[in-house]
XYZ file of C-alpha atoms in Angstrom:
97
model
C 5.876 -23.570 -2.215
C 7.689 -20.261 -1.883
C 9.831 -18.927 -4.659
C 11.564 -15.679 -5.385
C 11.990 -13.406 -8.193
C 12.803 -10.195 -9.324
C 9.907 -7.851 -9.987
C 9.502 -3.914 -10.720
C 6.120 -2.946 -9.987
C 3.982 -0.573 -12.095
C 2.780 2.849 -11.066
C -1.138 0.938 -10.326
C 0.091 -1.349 -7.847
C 2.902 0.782 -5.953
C 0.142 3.201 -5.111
C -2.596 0.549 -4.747
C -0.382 -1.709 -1.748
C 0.902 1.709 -0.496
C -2.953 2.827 -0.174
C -3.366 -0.514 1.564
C -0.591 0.094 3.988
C -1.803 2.784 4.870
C -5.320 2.059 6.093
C -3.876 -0.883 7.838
C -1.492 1.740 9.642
C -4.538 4.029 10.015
C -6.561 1.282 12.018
C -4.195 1.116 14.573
C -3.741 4.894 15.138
C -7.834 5.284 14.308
C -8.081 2.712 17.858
C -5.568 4.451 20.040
C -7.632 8.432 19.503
C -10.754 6.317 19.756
C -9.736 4.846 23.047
C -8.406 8.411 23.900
C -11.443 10.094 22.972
C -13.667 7.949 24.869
C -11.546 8.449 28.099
C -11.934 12.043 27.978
C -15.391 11.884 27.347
C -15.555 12.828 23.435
C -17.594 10.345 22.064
C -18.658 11.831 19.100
C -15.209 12.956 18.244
C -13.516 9.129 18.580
C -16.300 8.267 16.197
C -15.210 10.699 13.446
C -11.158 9.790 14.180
C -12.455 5.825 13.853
C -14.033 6.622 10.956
C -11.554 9.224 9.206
C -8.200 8.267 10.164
C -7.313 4.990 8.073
C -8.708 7.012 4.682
C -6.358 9.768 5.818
C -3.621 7.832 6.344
C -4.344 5.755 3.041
C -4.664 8.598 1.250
C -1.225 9.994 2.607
C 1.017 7.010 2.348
C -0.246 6.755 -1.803
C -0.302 10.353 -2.302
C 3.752 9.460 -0.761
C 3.778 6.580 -3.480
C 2.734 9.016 -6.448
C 5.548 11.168 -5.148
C 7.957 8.575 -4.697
C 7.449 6.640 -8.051
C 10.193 8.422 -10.118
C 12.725 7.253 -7.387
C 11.573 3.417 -7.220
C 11.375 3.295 -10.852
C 15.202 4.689 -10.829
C 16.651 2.487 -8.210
C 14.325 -0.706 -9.580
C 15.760 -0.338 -13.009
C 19.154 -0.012 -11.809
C 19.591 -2.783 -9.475
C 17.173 -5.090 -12.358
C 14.339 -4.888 -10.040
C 13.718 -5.751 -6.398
C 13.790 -9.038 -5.227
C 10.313 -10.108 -3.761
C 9.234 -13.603 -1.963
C 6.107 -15.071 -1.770
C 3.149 -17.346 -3.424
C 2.741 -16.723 -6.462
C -0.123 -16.801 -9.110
C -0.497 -15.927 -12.849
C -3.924 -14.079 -14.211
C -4.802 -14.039 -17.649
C -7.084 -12.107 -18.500
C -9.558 -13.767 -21.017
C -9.856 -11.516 -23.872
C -13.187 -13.556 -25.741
C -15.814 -11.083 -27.554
């Protein structure tokens, strides 16, 4: 069942899903230098670019989050948070010693 509501996010998860963008994003730029790099005949250097480029690129887009923050938590509180679509789950964390 898909339901809406209005959430603001916390600091934690605006930089977590922006860090998870990102190496998503990274992937597909990682593939198109490694496909470059092998068609020039720099193996070694498509490996690295593979390897490096999504934890570049996630480590951009939350280092963008932590700079961005302030503004989202403006414009959330203002409009009474975003409104977001989706399934839905509660946790509760089970606080037993």
């Amino acid at each position: 069942m898909k339901r809406s509501f209005r959430s603001q996010l916390d600091f934690i998860s605006i930089v977590t899903i922006s860090a998870i963008l990102g190496f998503g994003a990274g992937l597909f730029g990682a593939a198109l230098v490694f496909l470059t790099a092998i068609q020039s005949g720099q193996l070694e250097q498509g490996i690295l670019a593979l390897l490096l480029t999504p934890i570049g690129s996630a480590a951009g887009t939350a280092f963008s989050a932590v700079l961005g923050f302030p503004f989202y938590y403006w414009y959330s509180n203002k409009i009474q948070g975003q409104k977001i679509s989706g399934k839905f789950a509660e946790i509760t964390e089970n606080k037993e010693k």
